[in-house]
XYZ file of C-alpha atoms in Angstrom:
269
model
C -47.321 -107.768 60.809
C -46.864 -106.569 64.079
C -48.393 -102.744 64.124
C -48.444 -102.786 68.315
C -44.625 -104.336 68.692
C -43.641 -101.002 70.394
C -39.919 -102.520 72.032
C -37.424 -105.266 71.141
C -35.715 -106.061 74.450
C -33.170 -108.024 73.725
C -31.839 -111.045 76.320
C -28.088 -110.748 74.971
C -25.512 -108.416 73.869
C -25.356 -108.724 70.162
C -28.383 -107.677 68.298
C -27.586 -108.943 64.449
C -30.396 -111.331 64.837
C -33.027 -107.814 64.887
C -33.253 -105.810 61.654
C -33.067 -102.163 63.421
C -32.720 -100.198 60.331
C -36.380 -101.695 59.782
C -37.511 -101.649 63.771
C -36.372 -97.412 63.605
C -38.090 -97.088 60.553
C -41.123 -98.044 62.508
C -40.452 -96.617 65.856
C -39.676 -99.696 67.403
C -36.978 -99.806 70.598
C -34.515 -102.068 70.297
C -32.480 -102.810 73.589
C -30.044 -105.243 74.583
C -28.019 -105.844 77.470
C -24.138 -104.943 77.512
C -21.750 -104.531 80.223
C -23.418 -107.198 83.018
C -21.937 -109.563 80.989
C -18.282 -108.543 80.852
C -16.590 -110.394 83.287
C -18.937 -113.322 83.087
C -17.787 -114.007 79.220
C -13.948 -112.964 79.945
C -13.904 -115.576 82.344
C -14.979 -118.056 80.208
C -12.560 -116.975 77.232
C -9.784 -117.547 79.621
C -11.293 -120.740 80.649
C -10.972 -122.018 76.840
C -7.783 -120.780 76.302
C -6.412 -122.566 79.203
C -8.223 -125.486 78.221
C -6.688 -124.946 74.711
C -3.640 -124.338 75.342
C -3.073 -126.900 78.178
C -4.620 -129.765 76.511
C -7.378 -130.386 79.587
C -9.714 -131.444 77.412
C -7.958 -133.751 75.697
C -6.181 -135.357 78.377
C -9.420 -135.548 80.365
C -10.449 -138.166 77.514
C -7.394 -140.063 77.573
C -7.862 -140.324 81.489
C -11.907 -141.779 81.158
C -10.626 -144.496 78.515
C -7.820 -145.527 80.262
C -5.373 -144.101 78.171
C -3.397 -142.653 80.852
C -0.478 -145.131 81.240
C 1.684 -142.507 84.134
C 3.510 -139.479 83.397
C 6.143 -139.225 81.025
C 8.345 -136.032 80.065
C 6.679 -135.517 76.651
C 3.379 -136.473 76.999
C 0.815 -134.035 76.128
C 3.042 -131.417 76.093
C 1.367 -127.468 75.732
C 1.602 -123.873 75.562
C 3.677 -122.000 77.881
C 1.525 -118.977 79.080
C 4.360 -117.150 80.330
C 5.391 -113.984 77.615
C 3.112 -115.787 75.013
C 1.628 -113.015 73.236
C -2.333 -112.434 72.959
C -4.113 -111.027 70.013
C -7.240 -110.084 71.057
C -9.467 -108.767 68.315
C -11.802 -106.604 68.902
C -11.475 -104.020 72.512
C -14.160 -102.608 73.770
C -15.138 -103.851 77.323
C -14.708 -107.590 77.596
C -12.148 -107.800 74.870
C -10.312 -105.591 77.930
C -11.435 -107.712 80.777
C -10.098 -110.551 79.049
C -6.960 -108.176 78.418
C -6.689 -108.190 81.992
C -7.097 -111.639 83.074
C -4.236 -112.279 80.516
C -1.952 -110.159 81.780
C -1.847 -111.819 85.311
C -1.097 -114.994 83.401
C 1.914 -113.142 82.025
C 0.831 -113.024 78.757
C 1.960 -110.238 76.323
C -1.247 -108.521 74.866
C -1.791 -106.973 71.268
C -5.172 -106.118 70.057
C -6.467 -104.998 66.689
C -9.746 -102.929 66.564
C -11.202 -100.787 63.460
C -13.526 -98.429 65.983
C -12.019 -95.791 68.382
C -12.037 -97.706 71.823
C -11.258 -95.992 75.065
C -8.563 -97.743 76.820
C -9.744 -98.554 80.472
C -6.375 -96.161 82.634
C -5.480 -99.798 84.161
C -4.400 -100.748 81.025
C -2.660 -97.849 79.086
C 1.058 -98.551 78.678
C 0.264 -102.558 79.061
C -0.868 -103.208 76.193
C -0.184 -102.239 72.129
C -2.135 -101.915 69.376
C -1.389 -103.693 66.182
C -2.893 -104.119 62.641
C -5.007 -107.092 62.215
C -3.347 -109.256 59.887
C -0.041 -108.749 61.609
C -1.500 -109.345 64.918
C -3.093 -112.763 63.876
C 0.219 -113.761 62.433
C 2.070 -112.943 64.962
C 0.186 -114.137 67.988
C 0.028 -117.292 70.169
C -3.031 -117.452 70.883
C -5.849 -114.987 69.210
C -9.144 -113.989 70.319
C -12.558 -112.605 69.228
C -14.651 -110.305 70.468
C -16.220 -108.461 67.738
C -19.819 -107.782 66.597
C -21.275 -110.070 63.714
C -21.844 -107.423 60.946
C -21.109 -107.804 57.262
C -17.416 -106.384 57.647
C -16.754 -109.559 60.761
C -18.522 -111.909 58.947
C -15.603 -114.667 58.625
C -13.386 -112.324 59.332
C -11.282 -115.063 60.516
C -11.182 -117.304 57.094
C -9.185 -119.704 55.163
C -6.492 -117.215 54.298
C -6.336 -115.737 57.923
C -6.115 -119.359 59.369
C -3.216 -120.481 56.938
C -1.487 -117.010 58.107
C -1.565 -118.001 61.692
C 1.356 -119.693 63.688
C 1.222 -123.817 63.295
C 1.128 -123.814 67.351
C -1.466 -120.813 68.061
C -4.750 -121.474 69.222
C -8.086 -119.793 67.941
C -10.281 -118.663 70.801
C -14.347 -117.350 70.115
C -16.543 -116.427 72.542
C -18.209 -113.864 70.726
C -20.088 -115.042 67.332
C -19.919 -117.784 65.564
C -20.652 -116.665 61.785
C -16.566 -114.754 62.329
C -14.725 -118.074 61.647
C -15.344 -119.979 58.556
C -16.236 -122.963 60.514
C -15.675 -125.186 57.516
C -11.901 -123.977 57.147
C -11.228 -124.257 60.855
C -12.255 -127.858 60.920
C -9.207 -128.073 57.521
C -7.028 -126.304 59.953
C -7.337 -127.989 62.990
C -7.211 -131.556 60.918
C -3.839 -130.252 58.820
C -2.022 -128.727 61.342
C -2.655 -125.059 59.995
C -2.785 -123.974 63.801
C -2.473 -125.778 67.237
C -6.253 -125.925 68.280
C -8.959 -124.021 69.149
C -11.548 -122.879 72.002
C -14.940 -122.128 71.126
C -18.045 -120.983 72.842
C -20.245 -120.037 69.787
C -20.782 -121.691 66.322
C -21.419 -120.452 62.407
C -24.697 -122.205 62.593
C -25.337 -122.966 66.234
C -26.386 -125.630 67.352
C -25.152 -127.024 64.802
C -21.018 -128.168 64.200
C -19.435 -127.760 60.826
C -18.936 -131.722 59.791
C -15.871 -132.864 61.504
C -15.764 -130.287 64.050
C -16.780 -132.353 66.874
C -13.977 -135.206 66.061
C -11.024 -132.771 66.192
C -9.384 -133.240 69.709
C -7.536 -130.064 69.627
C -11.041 -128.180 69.411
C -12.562 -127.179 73.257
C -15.838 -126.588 72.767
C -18.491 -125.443 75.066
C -22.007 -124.770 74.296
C -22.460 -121.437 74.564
C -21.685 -120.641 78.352
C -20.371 -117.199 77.717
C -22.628 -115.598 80.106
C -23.579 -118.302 81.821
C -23.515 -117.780 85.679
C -26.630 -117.820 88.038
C -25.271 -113.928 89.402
C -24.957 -112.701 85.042
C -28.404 -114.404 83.865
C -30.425 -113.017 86.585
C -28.527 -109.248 85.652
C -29.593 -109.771 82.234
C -33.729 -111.027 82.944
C -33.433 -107.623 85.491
C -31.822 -105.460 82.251
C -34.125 -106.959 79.661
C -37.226 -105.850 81.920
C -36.575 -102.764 82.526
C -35.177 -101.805 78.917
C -38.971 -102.945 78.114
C -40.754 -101.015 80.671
C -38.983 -97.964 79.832
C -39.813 -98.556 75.919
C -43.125 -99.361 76.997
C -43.220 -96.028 79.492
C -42.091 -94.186 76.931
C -38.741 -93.717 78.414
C -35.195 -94.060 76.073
C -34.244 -97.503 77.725
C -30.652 -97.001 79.302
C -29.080 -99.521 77.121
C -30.960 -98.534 73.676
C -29.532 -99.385 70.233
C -32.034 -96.914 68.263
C -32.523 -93.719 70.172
C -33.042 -92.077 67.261
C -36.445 -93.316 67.813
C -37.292 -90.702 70.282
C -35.445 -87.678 68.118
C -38.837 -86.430 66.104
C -41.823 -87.902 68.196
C -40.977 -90.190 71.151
C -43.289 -92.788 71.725
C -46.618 -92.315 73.847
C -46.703 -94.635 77.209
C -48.362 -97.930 76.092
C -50.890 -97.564 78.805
């Protein structure tokens, strides 16, 4: 319906909201933009997860309704960071940034990937790979930062959840469709795990009923990449992965460059 639509420049990282096998077929660009991101949504994971894991949240609420009666040696007691072990799933670049920040918490750090990743030098010898279903068992707190394709979609379901430690924490900053929102809220209501941290939700903006009552759930509405300095790299990256589509250049951050391999594209203008 479209026979002009030459680019899709996309404002984001993840692209399962474009149909690319269709947008090739038709010579259609598809861009996004990755990397300008990275530290923007690692510092936001670790954000959650010491919102999670330290109760802020929740104690926040206790302080505005007056709850707060003075401290006491048990109250609102939460994780110790110190040699609690991180799963982070999925490690390509801010699955590693967030590696990083981790690590000068004191955290141990596992991750699980299913794609060859190049470990960043900084943190070779730091941190260990592990299989996926041992490293969500085992872990204190686990993390996401994978794709949404069919093979992630609720990756992280009833079975994972009910394999996960009664005190870890769930943390997702990348999509929502991975958890099975529906079993999380059962989790976090039965004491499966400790609590979670999420930025991103199965069916955004809407909560899975009962998600928004469960005080051990941090949520945020989607402020992954949300800094003034990271939005204005992304508007720059979106342009120009357009103009160079439009130019008939390979935009640098192209999904489809297969696009160009027979005929590349004539200049729009």
């Amino acid at each position: 319906g479209l026979p002009r639509l030459r680019c899709v420049s996309l404002y984001a990282v993840g692209y399962n909201n474009v149909d690319v096998e269709a947008a090739t077929a038709r010579k259609i660009a598809v861009s996004n933009t990755p990397g300008v991101l990275t530290d923007a949504t690692a510092d936001c994971t670790m954000a959650l997860l010491l919102a999670a894991t330290r109760r802020i949240c929740e104690g926040d609420a206790a302080v505005r309704a007056g709850a707060f009666e003075g401290w006491e040696p048990g109250y609102m007691l939460g994780m110790e960071l110190t040699d609690a072990l991180l799963g982070v799933v999925g490690f390509g670049r801010i699955g590693q940034a967030v590696a990083r920040r981790a690590l000068g918490f004191g955290m141990r750090v596992a991750y699980a990937t299913d794609v060859a990743v190049a470990i960043d030098d900084d943190l070779i010898g730091r941190v260990t790979e592990m299989p996926l279903r041992q490293l969500i068992s085992a872990a204190d707190v686990v993390s996401l930062h994978v794709p949404l394709t069919d093979a992630t979609h609720h990756l992280i379901d009833e079975n994972a959840l009910r394999s996960m430690r009664s005190t870890a924490v769930l943390i997702n900053t990348s999509r929502g469709p991975v958890i099975d929102e529906n079993a999380l809220v059962r989790a976090l209501r039965e004491g499966w795990i400790g609590g979670a941290g999420l930025d991103v939700y199965e069916r955004e903006p809407v909560l899975a009923p009962g998600l928004g009552e469960c005080r051990n759930a941090v949520l945020s509405p989607h402020l992954g990449s949300a800094t003034v300095a990271t939005r204005a790299a992304m508007a720059r990256l979106t342009a120009q992965n357009a103009l160079d589509a439009l130019d008939g250049r390979v935009p640098g951050n192209c999904i489809n460059p297969s696009v160009w391999e027979s005929a590349p594209p004539q200049p729009a203008w």
